[in-house]
GROMACS .gro file of C-alpha atoms in nm:
model
  325
    1MET     CA    1  -0.970  -0.137   5.132
    2SER     CA    2  -0.899  -0.484   5.076
    3VAL     CA    3  -0.846  -0.655   4.774
    4THR     CA    4  -0.754  -0.929   4.555
    5TYR     CA    5  -0.354  -0.923   4.404
    6LYS     CA    6  -0.342  -0.906   4.046
    7ASP     CA    7  -0.025  -1.080   3.888
    8TYR     CA    8   0.006  -0.865   3.601
    9TYR     CA    9   0.293  -1.071   3.415
   10GLN     CA   10   0.166  -1.422   3.509
   11ILE     CA   11  -0.145  -1.248   3.405
   12LEU     CA   12   0.037  -1.241   3.023
   13GLY     CA   13   0.308  -1.481   3.143
   14VAL     CA   14   0.589  -1.293   3.064
   15PRO     CA   15   0.881  -1.251   3.321
   16ARG     CA   16   0.921  -0.939   3.503
   17ASP     CA   17   1.223  -0.846   3.250
   18ALA     CA   18   1.025  -0.905   2.982
   19SER     CA   19   1.015  -0.613   2.708
   20ALA     CA   20   0.727  -0.334   2.631
   21GLU     CA   21   0.794  -0.613   2.259
   22GLN     CA   22   0.748  -0.913   2.503
   23ILE     CA   23   0.465  -0.781   2.645
   24THR     CA   24   0.219  -0.652   2.344
   25LYS     CA   25   0.310  -0.970   2.099
   26ALA     CA   26   0.238  -1.145   2.400
   27PHE     CA   27  -0.151  -0.919   2.546
   28ARG     CA   28  -0.164  -1.018   2.106
   29LYS     CA   29  -0.143  -1.369   2.130
   30LEU     CA   30  -0.409  -1.473   2.491
   31ALA     CA   31  -0.667  -1.113   2.277
   32ARG     CA   32  -0.668  -1.308   1.983
   33LYS     CA   33  -0.811  -1.698   2.175
   34TYR     CA   34  -0.986  -1.472   2.427
   35HIS     CA   35  -1.149  -1.148   2.285
   36PRO     CA   36  -1.592  -1.260   2.321
   37ASP     CA   37  -1.660  -1.247   1.961
   38VAL     CA   38  -1.411  -1.419   1.798
   39ASN     CA   39  -1.451  -1.743   2.197
   40GLN     CA   40  -1.843  -1.788   2.341
   41GLU     CA   41  -1.724  -1.941   2.546
   42SER     CA   42  -1.833  -1.907   3.008
   43GLY     CA   43  -1.566  -1.682   3.100
   44ALA     CA   44  -1.389  -1.516   2.769
   45GLU     CA   45  -1.457  -1.172   2.853
   46ASP     CA   46  -1.368  -1.206   3.172
   47LYS     CA   47  -1.003  -1.345   3.043
   48PHE     CA   48  -1.006  -1.062   2.720
   49LYS     CA   49  -1.073  -0.752   3.046
   50GLU     CA   50  -0.749  -0.934   3.297
   51ILE     CA   51  -0.527  -0.940   2.995
   52ASN     CA   52  -0.647  -0.601   2.874
   53GLU     CA   53  -0.588  -0.449   3.208
   54ALA     CA   54  -0.248  -0.610   3.249
   55HIS     CA   55  -0.135  -0.488   2.947
   56ALA     CA   56  -0.305  -0.117   3.027
   57VAL     CA   57  -0.047  -0.138   3.278
   58LEU     CA   58   0.294  -0.296   3.164
   59LYS     CA   59   0.280  -0.140   2.857
   60ASP     CA   60   0.240   0.218   3.047
   61GLN     CA   61   0.614   0.280   3.166
   62GLN     CA   62   0.506   0.514   3.412
   63LYS     CA   63   0.220   0.285   3.583
   64ARG     CA   64   0.488   0.013   3.530
   65GLU     CA   65   0.747   0.120   3.766
   66ARG     CA   66   0.448   0.223   4.032
   67TYR     CA   67   0.287  -0.127   4.019
   68ASP     CA   68   0.659  -0.264   4.014
   69THR     CA   69   0.700  -0.053   4.323
   70LEU     CA   70   0.574  -0.301   4.485
   71GLY     CA   71   0.812  -0.618   4.437
   72PRO     CA   72   0.764  -0.919   4.325
   73SER     CA   73   0.690  -1.121   4.673
   74TRP     CA   74   0.311  -1.063   4.625
   75GLU     CA   75   0.132  -1.426   4.478
   76HIS     CA   76  -0.208  -1.426   4.234
   77GLY     CA   77  -0.500  -1.389   4.401
   78GLN     CA   78  -0.370  -1.266   4.760
   79ASP     CA   79  -0.521  -0.963   4.930
   80PHE     CA   80  -0.395  -0.677   4.843
   81ARG     CA   81  -0.370  -0.351   5.016
   82PRO     CA   82  -0.237  -0.044   4.904
   83PRO     CA   83   0.097   0.070   5.162
   84PRO     CA   84   0.083   0.407   5.182
   85GLY     CA   85   0.051   0.631   5.022
   86TYR     CA   86  -0.083   0.501   4.779
   87GLU     CA   87  -0.410   0.626   4.809
   88ASN     CA   88  -0.286   1.005   4.716
   89PHE     CA   89  -0.192   0.885   4.364
   90GLY     CA   90  -0.438   0.829   4.090
   91PHE     CA   91  -0.585   1.027   3.747
   92HIS     CA   92  -0.896   1.212   3.680
   93TYR     CA   93  -1.116   1.238   3.350
   94THR     CA   94  -1.395   1.429   3.288
   95GLY     CA   95  -1.508   1.379   2.936
   96GLY     CA   96  -1.877   1.472   2.805
   97GLY     CA   97  -2.132   1.437   2.906
   98GLY     CA   98  -1.979   1.442   3.295
   99ARG     CA   99  -1.807   1.090   3.271
  100SER     CA  100  -1.540   1.018   3.510
  101ALA     CA  101  -1.236   0.772   3.417
  102ASP     CA  102  -1.468   0.435   3.584
  103ASP     CA  103  -1.705   0.492   3.322
  104LEU     CA  104  -1.518   0.444   3.012
  105GLY     CA  105  -1.365   0.088   3.068
  106ASP     CA  106  -1.416  -0.222   3.328
  107PHE     CA  107  -1.056  -0.230   3.552
  108SER     CA  108  -1.069  -0.444   3.824
  109ASP     CA  109  -1.044  -0.278   4.255
  110PHE     CA  110  -0.698  -0.359   4.209
  111PHE     CA  111  -0.653  -0.151   3.919
  112SER     CA  112  -0.864   0.097   4.063
  113ALA     CA  113  -0.664   0.105   4.468
  114LEU     CA  114  -0.288   0.158   4.262
  115PHE     CA  115  -0.417   0.447   3.937
  116GLY     CA  116  -0.696   0.593   4.060
  117GLY     CA  117  -0.977   0.423   3.850
  118LEU     CA  118  -0.786   0.564   3.552
  119GLY     CA  119  -1.017   0.319   3.295
  120GLY     CA  120  -1.011   0.247   2.985
  121GLY     CA  121  -1.196   0.011   2.681
  122PHE     CA  122  -1.183  -0.315   2.454
  123GLY     CA  123  -0.829  -0.361   2.196
  124GLU     CA  124  -0.702  -0.528   2.098
  125ALA     CA  125  -0.815  -0.864   1.887
  126GLY     CA  126  -1.056  -1.016   1.640
  127HIS     CA  127  -1.096  -0.641   1.648
  128ARG     CA  128  -0.765  -0.506   1.741
  129SER     CA  129  -0.680  -0.141   1.833
  130GLY     CA  130  -0.426  -0.005   1.584
  131ARG     CA  131  -0.246   0.210   1.743
  132ASP     CA  132  -0.072   0.420   1.981
  133ARG     CA  133  -0.321   0.691   2.176
  134ARG     CA  134  -0.084   0.858   2.418
  135ASN     CA  135  -0.035   1.189   2.216
  136PHE     CA  136  -0.393   1.248   2.368
  137GLY     CA  137  -0.448   1.414   2.075
  138GLY     CA  138  -0.462   1.131   1.856
  139ARG     CA  139  -0.649   0.772   1.905
  140SER     CA  140  -0.581   0.557   2.150
  141GLY     CA  141  -0.404   0.225   2.192
  142PHE     CA  142  -0.530  -0.093   2.402
  143GLY     CA  143  -0.666  -0.020   2.706
  144GLY     CA  144  -0.771   0.379   2.552
  145GLY     CA  145  -0.669   0.657   2.732
  146PHE     CA  146  -0.711   1.023   2.838
  147ALA     CA  147  -0.761   1.363   2.770
  148PRO     CA  148  -0.683   1.623   2.946
  149GLY     CA  149  -0.963   1.834   2.966
  150GLY     CA  150  -1.275   1.626   2.799
  151GLY     CA  151  -1.147   1.689   2.458
  152PRO     CA  152  -1.263   1.495   2.206
  153ARG     CA  153  -1.132   1.128   2.064
  154THR     CA  154  -1.134   0.903   1.782
  155GLY     CA  155  -1.250   0.547   1.855
  156GLU     CA  156  -1.000   0.287   1.824
  157ASP     CA  157  -0.954   0.101   1.513
  158HIS     CA  158  -1.068  -0.291   1.535
  159GLU     CA  159  -0.952  -0.597   1.356
  160ALA     CA  160  -1.103  -0.902   1.235
  161GLU     CA  161  -1.029  -1.181   0.945
  162ILE     CA  162  -1.285  -1.256   0.682
  163LEU     CA  163  -1.183  -1.568   0.492
  164VAL     CA  164  -1.169  -1.536   0.084
  165SER     CA  165  -1.236  -1.814  -0.240
  166LEU     CA  166  -0.906  -1.858  -0.448
  167GLU     CA  167  -1.172  -1.791  -0.705
  168GLU     CA  168  -1.291  -1.463  -0.509
  169ALA     CA  169  -0.934  -1.362  -0.452
  170ALA     CA  170  -0.875  -1.339  -0.851
  171ARG     CA  171  -1.168  -1.182  -0.958
  172GLY     CA  172  -1.267  -1.006  -0.738
  173ALA     CA  173  -1.586  -1.045  -0.589
  174SER     CA  174  -1.869  -0.808  -0.324
  175ARG     CA  175  -1.985  -0.989  -0.023
  176THR     CA  176  -2.203  -0.818   0.313
  177VAL     CA  177  -2.033  -0.981   0.602
  178ARG     CA  178  -2.202  -1.014   0.998
  179LEU     CA  179  -1.934  -0.822   1.259
  180SER     CA  180  -2.018  -0.767   1.643
  181LYS     CA  181  -1.828  -0.484   1.810
  182PRO     CA  182  -1.758  -0.504   2.298
  183GLY     CA  183  -2.136  -0.364   2.386
  184GLY     CA  184  -2.347  -0.346   2.044
  185GLY     CA  185  -2.505  -0.544   1.802
  186PRO     CA  186  -2.425  -0.787   1.489
  187ARG     CA  187  -2.390  -0.524   1.173
  188SER     CA  188  -2.369  -0.654   0.863
  189LEU     CA  189  -2.167  -0.473   0.578
  190LYS     CA  190  -2.144  -0.491   0.241
  191VAL     CA  191  -1.771  -0.519   0.214
  192ALA     CA  192  -1.542  -0.507  -0.153
  193ILE     CA  193  -1.314  -0.826  -0.168
  194PRO     CA  194  -1.056  -0.600  -0.513
  195ALA     CA  195  -0.916  -0.882  -0.745
  196GLY     CA  196  -0.548  -0.993  -0.651
  197ILE     CA  197  -0.543  -0.931  -0.322
  198ALA     CA  198  -0.359  -1.137  -0.118
  199ASP     CA  199  -0.332  -1.353   0.176
  200GLY     CA  200  -0.230  -1.141   0.503
  201THR     CA  201  -0.391  -0.790   0.368
  202ARG     CA  202  -0.590  -0.578   0.550
  203ILE     CA  203  -0.901  -0.411   0.385
  204ARG     CA  204  -1.036  -0.084   0.506
  205LEU     CA  205  -1.357  -0.012   0.635
  206LYS     CA  206  -1.380   0.391   0.715
  207ASN     CA  207  -1.532   0.503   1.056
  208GLN     CA  208  -1.621   0.126   1.149
  209GLY     CA  209  -1.446   0.097   1.437
  210GLY     CA  210  -1.468   0.189   1.754
  211ASP     CA  211  -1.732   0.525   1.836
  212GLY     CA  212  -1.601   0.771   1.916
  213VAL     CA  213  -1.529   1.028   2.264
  214ALA     CA  214  -1.634   1.289   2.380
  215GLY     CA  215  -1.846   1.367   2.020
  216GLY     CA  216  -1.478   1.232   1.834
  217PRO     CA  217  -1.492   1.052   1.538
  218PRO     CA  218  -1.522   0.661   1.513
  219GLY     CA  219  -1.210   0.446   1.401
  220ASP     CA  220  -1.191   0.223   1.104
  221LEU     CA  221  -1.281  -0.132   1.103
  222TYR     CA  222  -0.964  -0.379   0.942
  223LEU     CA  223  -1.076  -0.639   0.805
  224ARG     CA  224  -0.825  -0.937   0.751
  225VAL     CA  225  -0.760  -1.130   0.477
  226ARG     CA  226  -0.730  -1.537   0.507
  227LEU     CA  227  -0.694  -1.725   0.205
  228GLN     CA  228  -0.962  -2.034   0.227
  229PRO     CA  229  -0.796  -2.360   0.147
  230HIS     CA  230  -0.818  -2.468  -0.234
  231PRO     CA  231  -0.975  -2.860  -0.238
  232ARG     CA  232  -0.664  -2.839  -0.574
  233LEU     CA  233  -0.445  -2.566  -0.510
  234ARG     CA  234  -0.147  -2.404  -0.299
  235VAL     CA  235  -0.076  -2.054  -0.349
  236ASP     CA  236   0.329  -1.931  -0.278
  237GLY     CA  237   0.245  -1.562  -0.290
  238HIS     CA  238   0.063  -1.492  -0.610
  239ASP     CA  239   0.116  -1.787  -0.764
  240LEU     CA  240  -0.071  -2.087  -0.756
  241ILE     CA  241   0.065  -2.501  -0.751
  242ALA     CA  242  -0.086  -2.785  -0.855
  243ARG     CA  243   0.024  -3.142  -0.817
  244VAL     CA  244  -0.163  -3.356  -1.114
  245GLU     CA  245  -0.142  -3.790  -1.077
  246ILE     CA  246  -0.036  -3.938  -1.383
  247ALA     CA  247   0.031  -4.255  -1.529
  248PRO     CA  248   0.409  -4.440  -1.549
  249TRP     CA  249   0.300  -4.477  -1.923
  250GLN     CA  250   0.237  -4.157  -1.919
  251ALA     CA  251   0.600  -4.093  -1.788
  252ALA     CA  252   0.746  -4.280  -1.964
  253LEU     CA  253   0.636  -4.181  -2.297
  254GLY     CA  254   0.453  -3.860  -2.279
  255ASP     CA  255   0.114  -3.719  -2.331
  256ARG     CA  256  -0.127  -3.464  -2.337
  257ILE     CA  257  -0.341  -3.378  -1.940
  258GLU     CA  258  -0.569  -3.198  -1.840
  259VAL     CA  259  -0.483  -3.001  -1.528
  260ALA     CA  260  -0.762  -2.766  -1.406
  261THR     CA  261  -0.735  -2.407  -1.317
  262LEU     CA  262  -0.889  -2.077  -1.117
  263ASP     CA  263  -1.051  -2.029  -1.516
  264GLY     CA  264  -1.131  -2.359  -1.632
  265LYS     CA  265  -0.947  -2.599  -1.750
  266VAL     CA  266  -0.646  -2.658  -1.946
  267ARG     CA  267  -0.447  -2.882  -2.191
  268LEU     CA  268  -0.057  -2.935  -2.116
  269GLN     CA  269   0.258  -3.131  -2.280
  270VAL     CA  270   0.379  -3.381  -2.077
  271PRO     CA  271   0.718  -3.476  -2.291
  272ALA     CA  272   0.853  -3.821  -2.265
  273GLY     CA  273   1.110  -3.954  -1.971
  274THR     CA  274   0.896  -3.669  -1.731
  275ALA     CA  275   1.072  -3.793  -1.336
  276SER     CA  276   0.791  -3.759  -1.000
  277ALA     CA  277   0.793  -3.376  -0.917
  278THR     CA  278   0.934  -3.214  -1.216
  279ARG     CA  279   0.744  -2.881  -1.221
  280PHE     CA  280   0.592  -2.697  -1.498
  281ARG     CA  281   0.487  -2.322  -1.505
  282LEU     CA  282   0.188  -2.208  -1.686
  283ARG     CA  283   0.222  -1.813  -1.743
  284GLY     CA  284  -0.020  -1.611  -1.641
  285GLN     CA  285  -0.264  -1.892  -1.507
  286GLY     CA  286  -0.186  -1.789  -1.068
  287LEU     CA  287  -0.333  -1.453  -0.926
  288PRO     CA  288  -0.387  -1.134  -1.062
  289GLY     CA  289  -0.193  -0.815  -0.964
  290ARG     CA  290  -0.276  -0.528  -0.848
  291ASP     CA  291  -0.239  -0.121  -0.920
  292GLY     CA  292  -0.029  -0.297  -1.285
  293ALA     CA  293   0.167  -0.524  -1.099
  294ALA     CA  294   0.302  -0.911  -1.243
  295GLY     CA  295   0.018  -1.237  -1.160
  296GLY     CA  296   0.140  -1.451  -1.099
  297ASP     CA  297   0.203  -1.820  -1.233
  298LEU     CA  298   0.081  -2.184  -1.223
  299TYR     CA  299   0.312  -2.486  -1.157
  300VAL     CA  300   0.230  -2.825  -1.261
  301GLU     CA  301   0.376  -3.082  -0.987
  302THR     CA  302   0.388  -3.407  -1.202
  303VAL     CA  303   0.330  -3.771  -0.928
  304ILE     CA  304   0.344  -4.056  -1.100
  305ALA     CA  305   0.091  -4.335  -0.993
  306VAL     CA  306   0.090  -4.671  -0.938
  307SER     CA  307  -0.253  -4.815  -0.889
  308ASP     CA  308  -0.280  -5.084  -0.667
  309GLU     CA  309  -0.559  -5.285  -0.750
  310LEU     CA  310  -0.330  -5.430  -1.129
  311SER     CA  311  -0.508  -5.687  -1.374
  312ALA     CA  312  -0.342  -6.006  -1.479
  313GLU     CA  313  -0.313  -5.881  -1.772
  314GLN     CA  314  -0.109  -5.580  -1.601
  315ARG     CA  315   0.110  -5.780  -1.406
  316ARG     CA  316   0.203  -5.974  -1.675
  317LEU     CA  317   0.342  -5.613  -1.878
  318TYR     CA  318   0.542  -5.508  -1.539
  319GLU     CA  319   0.739  -5.819  -1.526
  320GLN     CA  320   0.809  -5.802  -1.871
  321LEU     CA  321   0.920  -5.508  -1.792
  322ARG     CA  322   1.089  -5.568  -1.587
  323ASP     CA  323   1.314  -5.861  -1.664
  324THR     CA  324   1.414  -5.568  -1.961
  325GLU     CA  325   1.568  -5.330  -1.775
   0.00000   0.00000   0.00000
């Protein structure tokens, strides 16, 4: 049987001596880019399958050693005929309902030529597998696994991102999100956004991940929170930072200025002689903490603003001030 040789190292963009950590890091980066749920471009799904297959081989030490015996002399895309003896090596799996391992994945003929058709499912990116399933009794990792005897297996954990506004993060909210997963259509889920949630936090939706195999339970879906940019406020952990413009005379003489917070407007006393980039702290005006933890503060940073269109009187007064100095 002649098939097309696949350079799994080239597909993932890693050197042949790459560590397991480098391989997984490269896989995750590419999988997030090409996952069919987030990339609708032509060819993205085929690219996703290709990098999923490469990772399934290189992350497994036994498969990687077997693949490496071919040597680096092959070039990507060459016709490949398995060396003598390879056709006698393989895995066989028969799961519930009589499905073979080939039914469980979308791996190439080249993969089948080397490993006897051991398949697997999608794993990473917009929906990301959460655990390594090489422990056969638990959850499988990227690319799936197999359970001797066809026992039930828990479905893969998936991950997606959800955009949350600062107001929602501060007060909490209930959202309905629409998601798609490989092999299934769109679905709507109601999600509770707890008050005080921080950027990067994961929300677990139990049994909303990949389907179980042979009667096993579904995996979980994790929604990773990403805070939307705010027009006036920057986020630093649970603290918020606001830049407020003040006029030169306010900076020199002092004044009470209005500052917008997430809970409305407050008045801030700016003392005389305030320099640009001075910070004022408003306690408790940041994002709230969770589970009894202390919340953040709002830091107001002053920016002295000068108009680029001065009237004749304003120019005269500025010149007078200059001469006085």
